[in-house]
Tab-separated table of C-alpha atoms in Angstrom:
chain	number	residue	atom	x	y	z
A	1	MET	CA	0.000	0.000	0.000
A	2	LYS	CA	2.845	2.334	0.846
A	3	ILE	CA	4.568	1.595	-2.470
A	4	GLU	CA	1.386	2.356	-4.410
A	5	GLN	CA	0.980	5.653	-2.559
A	6	GLU	CA	4.545	6.696	-3.356
A	7	LYS	CA	3.966	5.846	-7.003
A	8	ASP	CA	0.867	8.012	-7.114
A	9	LEU	CA	2.732	10.953	-5.591
A	10	SER	CA	5.550	10.604	-8.092
A	11	GLU	CA	3.075	10.927	-10.934
A	12	VAL	CA	1.604	14.180	-9.650
A	13	LYS	CA	2.303	16.998	-12.109
A	14	VAL	CA	2.931	20.410	-10.613
A	15	LYS	CA	2.045	23.134	-13.084
A	16	ARG	CA	3.658	26.550	-12.868
A	17	VAL	CA	2.994	29.773	-14.725
A	18	ILE	CA	4.611	33.206	-14.972
A	19	ILE	CA	1.889	35.755	-15.681
A	20	CYS	CA	3.645	38.660	-17.420
A	21	CYS	CA	2.130	42.152	-17.422
A	22	ASN	CA	2.934	44.759	-20.045
A	23	GLY	CA	4.540	48.150	-19.566
A	24	PHE	CA	3.504	51.115	-21.704
A	25	ILE	CA	2.421	49.737	-25.098
A	26	ASN	CA	1.316	51.367	-28.354
A	27	THR	CA	1.818	48.430	-30.745
A	28	LYS	CA	0.424	44.936	-31.140
A	29	LYS	CA	3.627	43.331	-29.854
A	30	HIS	CA	3.670	42.634	-26.116
A	31	ASN	CA	6.658	44.020	-24.183
A	32	LEU	CA	7.541	40.499	-22.978
A	33	LYS	CA	7.036	38.703	-26.315
A	34	CYS	CA	10.790	38.283	-26.761
A	35	PHE	CA	11.053	36.779	-23.279
A	36	LYS	CA	8.306	34.251	-23.987
A	37	ASP	CA	9.871	33.289	-27.327
A	38	TYR	CA	13.180	32.683	-25.566
A	39	PHE	CA	11.466	30.581	-22.883
A	40	GLU	CA	9.850	28.384	-25.519
A	41	THR	CA	13.218	27.682	-27.165
A	42	ILE	CA	14.876	26.341	-24.006
A	43	ASN	CA	11.999	24.941	-21.947
A	44	THR	CA	11.668	21.149	-21.879
A	45	ASP	CA	8.991	20.791	-19.201
A	46	GLU	CA	5.410	20.876	-20.432
A	47	ASN	CA	4.258	21.852	-16.931
A	48	ASN	CA	5.977	25.249	-17.185
A	49	GLU	CA	4.125	28.093	-18.841
A	50	VAL	CA	4.631	31.782	-19.611
A	51	CYS	CA	1.408	33.743	-20.068
A	52	LEU	CA	1.444	37.263	-21.545
A	53	ILE	CA	-1.436	39.574	-20.698
A	54	SER	CA	-2.063	43.125	-21.879
A	55	LEU	CA	-3.784	45.167	-19.199
A	56	TYR	CA	-5.089	47.606	-21.778
A	57	SER	CA	-5.565	47.782	-25.520
A	58	PRO	CA	-3.993	50.841	-27.211
A	59	GLU	CA	-6.795	51.137	-29.761
A	60	ASP	CA	-9.571	50.970	-27.150
A	61	LYS	CA	-9.714	54.030	-24.911
A	62	THR	CA	-12.272	52.374	-22.605
A	63	THR	CA	-9.588	49.942	-21.386
A	64	TYR	CA	-7.213	52.687	-20.174
A	65	ASN	CA	-8.806	53.025	-16.745
A	66	ARG	CA	-6.399	51.777	-14.046
A	67	ASN	CA	-9.114	49.841	-12.199
A	68	LYS	CA	-10.087	48.040	-15.389
A	69	GLN	CA	-6.427	47.236	-15.981
A	70	TYR	CA	-6.137	45.653	-12.554
A	71	ASN	CA	-9.321	43.649	-13.111
A	72	VAL	CA	-7.723	42.101	-16.211
A	73	LEU	CA	-4.874	40.866	-14.027
A	74	LYS	CA	-7.223	39.584	-11.332
A	75	SER	CA	-9.271	37.651	-13.884
A	76	LYS	CA	-6.161	35.914	-15.212
A	77	ILE	CA	-4.988	35.047	-11.685
A	78	ASP	CA	-8.417	33.618	-10.850
A	79	GLU	CA	-8.255	31.511	-14.012
A	80	TYR	CA	-4.963	29.899	-12.983
A	81	VAL	CA	-6.057	29.534	-9.346
A	82	GLN	CA	-8.982	27.453	-10.553
A	83	LYS	CA	-6.534	25.261	-12.487
A	84	ASN	CA	-4.358	24.781	-9.365
A	85	TYR	CA	-1.229	26.345	-10.831
A	86	ILE	CA	1.703	27.655	-8.839
A	87	ILE	CA	1.624	31.304	-9.866
A	88	TYR	CA	4.461	33.757	-10.342
A	89	LEU	CA	3.734	37.356	-11.347
A	90	LEU	CA	6.001	39.521	-13.491
A	91	GLY	CA	5.444	43.263	-13.527
A	92	TYR	CA	7.362	45.473	-15.949
A	93	SER	CA	7.747	49.205	-15.437
A	94	TYR	CA	4.522	50.736	-14.085
A	95	THR	CA	2.771	47.337	-13.711
A	96	ALA	CA	5.168	46.439	-10.866
A	97	GLY	CA	2.644	48.179	-8.620
A	98	PHE	CA	-0.224	46.105	-10.012
A	99	VAL	CA	1.513	42.781	-9.311
A	100	ALA	CA	2.452	43.968	-5.808
A	101	LYS	CA	-1.205	44.754	-5.189
A	102	ALA	CA	-2.230	41.332	-6.512
A	103	ALA	CA	0.366	39.565	-4.345
A	104	SER	CA	-1.044	41.322	-1.280
A	105	GLU	CA	-4.564	40.190	-2.168
A	106	TYR	CA	-3.623	36.618	-3.160
A	107	PRO	CA	-0.989	35.704	-0.527
A	108	GLU	CA	-1.889	32.001	-0.639
A	109	HIS	CA	-1.596	31.713	-4.413
A	110	ILE	CA	1.191	34.054	-5.555
A	111	ARG	CA	4.454	32.246	-4.861
A	112	LYS	CA	6.961	34.814	-6.169
A	113	LEU	CA	7.095	38.286	-7.718
A	114	ILE	CA	9.422	39.381	-10.512
A	115	LEU	CA	9.790	43.149	-10.815
A	116	ILE	CA	11.607	44.287	-13.960
A	117	SER	CA	12.595	47.957	-14.219
A	118	PRO	CA	9.936	48.877	-11.623
A	119	THR	CA	8.745	52.483	-11.783
A	120	ILE	CA	7.380	54.049	-8.612
A	121	TYR	CA	8.553	57.665	-8.822
A	122	LEU	CA	6.964	60.340	-10.985
A	123	LEU	CA	9.021	63.376	-9.993
A	124	LYS	CA	12.431	61.985	-9.061
A	125	THR	CA	12.715	60.285	-12.465
A	126	LYS	CA	11.055	63.163	-14.375
A	127	LEU	CA	8.479	60.645	-15.614
A	128	LEU	CA	5.579	62.987	-14.881
A	129	TRP	CA	7.388	65.819	-16.671
A	130	ASN	CA	7.857	63.577	-19.722
A	131	TYR	CA	4.143	62.728	-19.725
A	132	LEU	CA	3.262	66.420	-19.523
A	133	LYS	CA	5.604	67.261	-22.402
A	134	VAL	CA	4.083	64.538	-24.567
A	135	ALA	CA	0.576	65.719	-23.695
A	136	ALA	CA	1.480	69.339	-24.468
A	137	LYS	CA	2.988	68.323	-27.806
A	138	TYR	CA	-0.137	66.312	-28.658
A	139	ILE	CA	-2.441	69.252	-27.834
A	140	HIS	CA	-0.287	71.627	-29.904
A	141	MET	CA	-0.331	69.254	-32.886
A	142	LYS	CA	-4.078	68.723	-32.589
A	143	ILE	CA	-4.764	72.461	-32.616
A	144	LYS	CA	-2.315	73.197	-35.433
A	145	ASN	CA	-3.192	70.283	-37.711
A	146	PRO	CA	-6.060	68.081	-36.418
A	147	VAL	CA	-6.278	65.942	-39.586
A	148	ARG	CA	-2.587	65.002	-39.611
A	149	THR	CA	-2.655	64.376	-35.842
A	150	LYS	CA	-5.620	62.026	-36.196
A	151	LYS	CA	-3.825	60.037	-38.913
A	152	ALA	CA	-0.635	59.821	-36.849
A	153	MET	CA	-2.531	58.551	-33.799
A	154	SER	CA	-4.383	55.973	-35.880
A	155	LYS	CA	-1.085	54.601	-37.171
A	156	SER	CA	0.282	54.262	-33.637
A	157	ARG	CA	-3.001	52.605	-32.549
A	158	MET	CA	-3.088	54.955	-29.563
A	159	GLN	CA	-6.496	56.565	-29.066
A	160	GLY	CA	-5.427	59.194	-26.555
A	161	ILE	CA	-1.992	59.840	-25.080
A	162	ILE	CA	-3.424	62.038	-22.324
A	163	PRO	CA	-5.874	59.514	-20.765
A	164	ILE	CA	-3.418	56.596	-20.834
A	165	SER	CA	-0.629	58.777	-19.392
A	166	TYR	CA	-2.973	59.965	-16.662
A	167	ASN	CA	-4.008	56.433	-15.710
A	168	ILE	CA	-0.426	55.118	-15.740
A	169	ALA	CA	0.758	57.996	-13.563
A	170	LEU	CA	-2.154	57.525	-11.171
A	171	SER	CA	-1.580	53.756	-10.936
A	172	ILE	CA	2.114	54.338	-10.114
A	173	TYR	CA	1.164	56.738	-7.333
A	174	LYS	CA	-1.702	54.670	-5.903
A	175	ASN	CA	-0.160	51.189	-6.117
A	176	ARG	CA	3.245	51.775	-4.566
A	177	ARG	CA	1.746	51.471	-1.091
A	178	TYR	CA	1.119	47.771	-1.717
A	179	PHE	CA	4.814	46.848	-1.701
A	180	LYS	CA	4.796	46.882	2.094
A	181	LYS	CA	2.052	44.234	2.065
A	182	VAL	CA	3.951	41.727	-0.107
A	183	LYS	CA	5.051	38.616	1.801
A	184	CYS	CA	6.291	36.303	-0.960
A	185	LYS	CA	9.826	36.126	-2.354
A	186	VAL	CA	10.777	38.877	-4.779
A	187	PHE	CA	13.222	39.221	-7.677
A	188	VAL	CA	14.102	42.720	-8.902
A	189	GLY	CA	16.019	43.271	-12.142
A	190	LYS	CA	17.100	46.511	-13.804
A	191	ALA	CA	19.723	47.920	-16.138
A	192	GLN	CA	22.320	50.209	-14.625
A	193	ASN	CA	21.512	52.913	-17.183
A	194	ASP	CA	17.757	52.792	-16.562
A	195	GLU	CA	16.680	56.410	-16.001
A	196	LEU	CA	13.154	55.486	-14.881
A	197	CYS	CA	14.229	52.896	-12.307
A	198	ILE	CA	16.857	54.639	-10.202
A	199	GLY	CA	18.770	53.543	-7.109
A	200	LYS	CA	16.238	55.315	-4.903
A	201	THR	CA	13.548	53.116	-6.453
A	202	LEU	CA	15.274	49.918	-5.321
A	203	TRP	CA	15.899	51.329	-1.854
A	204	LYS	CA	12.237	52.322	-1.469
A	205	ILE	CA	10.848	49.005	-2.699
A	206	THR	CA	13.133	46.799	-0.608
A	207	HIS	CA	12.486	48.826	2.537
A	208	LYS	CA	8.752	48.468	2.055
A	209	LEU	CA	8.743	44.749	1.313
A	210	LEU	CA	7.827	42.239	4.011
A	211	ALA	CA	9.138	39.392	1.829
A	212	SER	CA	11.415	36.863	3.500
A	213	MET	CA	13.948	37.110	0.676
A	214	VAL	CA	14.675	39.738	-1.957
A	215	THR	CA	17.076	39.201	-4.860
A	216	ILE	CA	18.307	42.228	-6.811
A	217	LYS	CA	20.207	42.019	-10.078
A	218	SER	CA	21.702	44.951	-11.924
A	219	TYR	CA	22.650	44.530	-15.579
A	220	VAL	CA	25.219	46.598	-17.425
A	221	GLU	CA	23.124	48.089	-20.217
A	222	GLY	CA	19.815	48.048	-22.021
A	223	GLY	CA	18.059	50.950	-20.349
A	224	HIS	CA	14.406	50.832	-19.375
A	225	THR	CA	13.523	48.610	-22.353
A	226	MET	CA	16.183	45.967	-21.608
A	227	ILE	CA	13.569	43.227	-21.109
A	228	MET	CA	12.156	43.834	-24.606
A	229	ASP	CA	15.349	42.925	-26.475
A	230	LEU	CA	17.146	39.564	-26.567
A	231	GLU	CA	20.548	41.192	-27.039
A	232	TYR	CA	20.314	43.119	-23.768
A	233	GLY	CA	17.770	40.991	-21.922
A	234	LYS	CA	19.110	37.439	-22.361
A	235	GLN	CA	20.929	37.337	-19.021
A	236	CYS	CA	17.823	38.681	-17.320
A	237	TYR	CA	15.709	36.035	-19.071
A	238	ASP	CA	18.013	33.297	-17.784
A	239	ASP	CA	17.881	34.694	-14.256
A	240	ILE	CA	14.072	34.882	-14.259
A	241	LEU	CA	13.705	31.321	-15.546
A	242	ALA	CA	16.240	30.032	-13.003
A	243	TYR	CA	14.439	31.894	-10.230
A	244	THR	CA	11.026	30.476	-11.104
A	245	PHE	CA	11.320	27.237	-13.092
A	246	HIS	CA	14.957	26.429	-12.193
A	247	ILE	CA	15.794	26.267	-15.893
A	248	ALA	CA	19.507	26.370	-16.651
A	249	ASN	CA	20.443	27.306	-20.204
A	250	PRO	CA	22.795	24.546	-21.448
A	251	ASP	CA	24.417	26.930	-23.944
A	252	ASP	CA	25.193	29.514	-21.300
A	253	LYS	CA	28.836	29.023	-20.257
A	254	LYS	CA	29.646	32.022	-18.143
A	255	ASP	CA	32.990	32.962	-16.687
A	256	GLU	CA	32.159	34.254	-13.225
A	257	GLU	CA	35.030	36.730	-13.233
A	258	ALA	CA	33.862	38.235	-16.519
A	259	GLU	CA	30.169	38.164	-15.684
A	260	LYS	CA	28.754	41.620	-16.327
A	261	LEU	CA	26.139	41.844	-13.590
A	262	ALA	CA	25.876	42.421	-9.880
A	263	THR	CA	23.782	40.250	-7.607
A	264	LEU	CA	22.505	41.075	-4.163
A	265	SER	CA	20.260	38.791	-2.128
A	266	PHE	CA	19.136	39.535	1.401
A	267	THR	CA	16.415	39.075	3.973
A	268	CYS	CA	14.402	42.108	4.906
A	269	ASP	CA	15.378	41.648	8.556
A	270	SER	CA	19.041	41.842	7.624
A	271	LEU	CA	18.304	44.888	5.483
A	272	ARG	CA	16.711	46.664	8.388
A	273	LYS	CA	19.785	45.891	10.461
A	274	SER	CA	21.992	47.213	7.627
A	275	CYS	CA	23.664	43.853	7.290
A	276	LEU	CA	23.475	42.940	3.594
A	277	LEU	CA	24.548	39.430	2.643
A	278	TYR	CA	25.939	38.476	-0.782
A	279	THR	CA	24.693	35.031	-1.702
A	280	SER	CA	24.485	32.650	-4.634
A	281	PRO	CA	22.570	34.024	-7.670
A	282	SER	CA	20.363	30.909	-7.783
A	283	PRO	CA	17.484	31.412	-5.293
A	284	ARG	CA	15.611	28.454	-3.860
A	285	ASP	CA	11.939	27.904	-4.473
A	286	SER	CA	9.607	28.625	-1.606
């Protein structure tokens, strides 16, 4: 009887999914499409899955509302909860706040968070100023040449730069309070030359988190859009897949001394005591 029970347990398939949220989008291509394509080339386990979701549709202005965007994420989480998946959430840029909010509301189901180039500051990074400049330019163009402006916006599929900018800015401001309610393990990745995810951003997020373990990785280049490009994002892709699915790329033969990234892993308790510990870059599953 014991042998039969062990056999049954060995046949149990544990399904895992990374639900990936978009950053700012104005094209049909998802920001994380390159990441998913890379995953599909190296994954050998049918129980692993990467799911891309777009929280809003550029051509549909009614989807811009931040509450509607969050409801899209909640619906997808509920779908995978019903299918008994182990769920990991990936938030890119402004959607880092959305996944933090979801993790605080689904503590029993969200196993880990991946925050890529998280954006939580509007003034310190001049993000709000950039939005205002874009909005001002759009208004000027619309007044000066409304026909040409309408054609240009139709080509970009964006139905209103002002409402989407407003909702993104508001979501950044409103959702950053949820980081202090996150209790799962967290991975944070950013490029060193990312102007929208500054050092102050990492300090603020890690000091708010209640997670038992935080892993931070800083990559040499790629800017804020590092995750969108295989050339700059490959190392980040490998780190995310190792962190979640424990996938090691067989073609990746790295020389540790020449490795162009910095890794910092620590517990929040040790952070509060100002005692940061450098550890192995391969985190354990919870």
